[in-house]
DNA sequence: GATGAATGAGGGTTCATTCAT
DNA sequence: TATGAATGAACCCTCATTCAT
């Protein structure tokens, strides 16, 4: 296992004093969980990919599931932090157009998302099967929604957004973006040439959402 | 396992002379694959739920994977047939408004989809892990797209739809609908009170898509 | 594993329709548990000695501990039945001498006990470690004691036995016999040439107990 | 692990310069071996209970078995010393009654035995499984028997004891006492209210043995 | 067609032990 | 001396699959 760019992103500061072996295990697990799924990945495989003895995994994580939860919680926590700090500024700006809002929302995190594909693939793949992950994810979503709603309401007051229930609007935005990501990165990446997914493609999607929420 | 309404829907006419035991196996497998995933479901569990001996499963299907493929292919084939016959009429109508088009697309199949949740849950959950299922799914999508595109082009000619690349527009529609379904039924059903998901909710979504694709 | 004379003794009538493999497993487990102890015996060893696949053990017994409990409960149950039927007649006789009583008690079961050494070795070895076995054993003892006490009281009334608390007397007899058996068969068989343990040796022990309980 | 009264008793003088950690390990091992048995106790458990790193155990003892042998040999050696010095005086007295002899034998060591329960529990539990411990134990017994026999013969000459083979008599005494101890402290402590086991109870047992060996 | 006893490879996890620090 | 990260064999148990009945 060579350098995994996720690790540096996923664990910063205090956690960086993790053992090398522990890092190798996490990196190997992420790769394997992403490509085969949690249930179809054996701890032996993880150990081999991590170039580590099988027992070592269990010195660092009490169980295979613990390893999975450590990874998924790390992803959620990190994303949470990013959203809170970085998107705060997006929300706090009072946008003059919905277009600008959606674009900053999408483009801001675009590179982050596609470079951490494996991470989100794991999350979205395993959420349906593990209640613990699912509830952590739901909490994360629930935590972000209020600021989101405030922003929508502000734009509704300016007449920039349709007079729909703000909660419905937020969910409309989120499910649309999730559908976009899931289709491209999890379900059928072959159907969309991912490499072409450049600014143009995102631009189109932003305009689609914008129009969908603008009073005609 | 008592009567599973899927079976009658999934297998009609010629295949209806399936053994009772075989039906029981399929019904049990569908329930278990949907709730736990393929990899986390054992043949022993399937046999128990189906009230059948373990060996019986392998008299009807050569392997556990064969059973999975039989189920997923059946789902795809049936959906294919439905789309081809039933949606043909939708496409062939020359719509006077995009709104009408989207609504007939969504509402037409709405009840079918939510009553067969388990079936689509399996499909979407397992697609990332099994190339065979994934390519069958991609072929299915590819087969339906041309008629879809024709329809979009027709409406573009009438000035009812924005002048985007028709292929892009189709994918925009599909990913949006998929995001909606995945969020509600697969990823985080707890976040959306599924019971409320009535005509109103779908209406909102249809209008959102419609606006998103209409020239302003 | 060839003929194990225990099995025929341990399981009669209705249970004799046990699978051959199941019998082989039990026989192998008895031999190994007796010689190495439960904790130091692996299921792999049992499978090898029983000439059976390891998985077969778990088709017949849910766990290694289940196998142990099945064996220990069988031993206790069988011994229980024997005591109840066969010793009933001993107790019901109104003995004219304590000597005759003790002798019939000891000699009656002598051959049974030494030919089933392995069985009792297991029981006594594992009792300290497993509460479930211990409480089954205690129940067994408790069930037999009343008849025992009646017998002692009857002899006390005839002036054949010292006027000690009958319960104390019974325990004195039992612990003495247990000490005899444990020393010879479990703890240090090397110290006592077991083969010499013939009628003479038992006769001596019977007289020892008899004198110990007779009014002088 | 705080002060364990065994250690001071088990190791005196020269060995008292043992490391604290070593003492902690021994104390923890004794407790765990006594309650769970050698085979069912892991070095990890010992390390945790001793509040010591796993590696430390192996700095002091080459293997888990070495630790067990160190403990069991210490018990045997210490008991040996005690018997030799302290019981010598018992044997050397020429008793005028068997009663006095048995009582001094039993009561002399009574408190020692019950306060070191755990120690003897380990010994007796593990003897059946480890030849090395068993032969050390047999040597210990063999070493003490001659003085014992002398004493019995002396009393036989005075007509205080029955004219049985002295070796048989000694074994009768030993197995009876062992049966008493094993029943009360190892096999089924629940059956005997151990707390009641006061002077009265021992007195009864002493009289039982005395009568059993006295000419009537 | 249906059974369920039997298989043995492989599952996750614990084990006693080593060794660089 | 003491540590605890690391090991890999062995642990108990489950797996998908076979086959005689």
Coordinates of C-alpha atoms in Angstrom, one line a residue, chain B residues 68-161:
Chain B
X68 CA -29.2 -13.8 -7.2
X69 CA -28.8 -13.4 -10.9
X70 CA -32.1 -15.2 -11.6
X71 CA -33.8 -12.7 -9.4
X72 CA -32.0 -9.6 -10.7
X73 CA -32.4 -10.6 -14.3
X74 CA -36.1 -11.3 -13.7
X75 CA -36.5 -7.8 -12.2
X76 CA -34.7 -6.2 -15.1
X77 CA -36.5 -8.2 -17.8
X78 CA -39.9 -7.5 -16.3
X79 CA -39.2 -3.8 -15.9
X80 CA -37.9 -3.8 -19.5
X81 CA -41.1 -5.3 -20.8
X82 CA -43.2 -2.9 -18.8
X83 CA -41.2 0.1 -20.1
X84 CA -41.3 -1.1 -23.7
X85 CA -45.0 -1.9 -23.9
X86 CA -46.5 0.5 -21.5
X87 CA -44.2 3.5 -21.8
X88 CA -44.2 3.2 -25.5
X89 CA -47.6 4.8 -25.5
X90 CA -46.3 7.6 -23.2
X91 CA -43.4 8.3 -25.6
X92 CA -45.5 8.1 -28.7
X93 CA -48.0 10.7 -27.6
X94 CA -46.8 14.0 -28.7
X95 CA -47.0 16.1 -25.6
X96 CA -48.1 19.6 -25.7
X97 CA -46.4 20.4 -22.4
X98 CA -43.3 19.0 -20.7
X99 CA -45.3 19.0 -17.5
X100 CA -47.7 16.4 -18.9
X101 CA -44.8 14.3 -20.1
X102 CA -42.9 14.2 -16.8
X103 CA -46.1 13.5 -14.9
X104 CA -47.2 10.6 -17.0
X105 CA -43.7 9.3 -16.7
X106 CA -43.6 9.5 -12.9
X107 CA -47.2 8.9 -12.0
X108 CA -47.6 6.0 -14.4
X109 CA -45.1 3.9 -12.6
X110 CA -45.4 5.3 -9.2
X111 CA -47.5 2.6 -7.6
X112 CA -45.6 -0.1 -9.3
X113 CA -42.3 1.2 -7.9
X114 CA -43.3 1.7 -4.3
X115 CA -45.1 -1.7 -4.2
X116 CA -42.0 -3.4 -5.5
X117 CA -39.6 -1.5 -3.2
X118 CA -37.8 -4.7 -2.1
X119 CA -37.1 -5.6 -5.7
X120 CA -35.5 -2.3 -6.6
X121 CA -33.7 -2.1 -3.3
X122 CA -31.9 -5.4 -4.2
X123 CA -31.1 -4.2 -7.7
X124 CA -29.6 -0.9 -6.6
X125 CA -27.8 -2.3 -3.6
X126 CA -26.1 -5.1 -5.5
X127 CA -25.3 -3.3 -8.7
X128 CA -22.1 -1.8 -7.4
X129 CA -20.7 -5.2 -6.4
X130 CA -21.6 -7.5 -9.3
X131 CA -20.5 -6.6 -12.8
X132 CA -23.0 -9.1 -14.3
X133 CA -25.9 -7.3 -12.8
X134 CA -24.5 -3.9 -13.5
X135 CA -24.0 -4.6 -17.2
X136 CA -27.5 -6.1 -17.5
X137 CA -28.8 -2.9 -15.9
X138 CA -26.8 -0.7 -18.2
X139 CA -28.1 -2.5 -21.3
X140 CA -31.6 -2.0 -20.0
X141 CA -31.0 1.7 -19.6
X142 CA -29.3 1.9 -23.0
X143 CA -32.2 0.2 -24.6
X144 CA -34.7 2.7 -23.3
X145 CA -32.8 5.9 -24.0
X146 CA -33.4 6.3 -27.7
X147 CA -37.1 6.6 -27.5
X148 CA -36.6 8.9 -24.6
X149 CA -34.3 11.1 -26.6
X150 CA -36.7 11.2 -29.5
X151 CA -39.4 12.4 -27.2
X152 CA -37.1 15.1 -25.8
X153 CA -36.0 16.2 -29.2
X154 CA -39.7 16.5 -30.3
X155 CA -40.4 18.8 -27.5
X156 CA -37.3 20.8 -28.0
X157 CA -38.5 21.4 -31.6
X158 CA -41.8 22.7 -30.2
X159 CA -39.7 25.0 -27.9
X160 CA -41.0 23.2 -24.8
X161 CA -37.6 22.2 -23.6

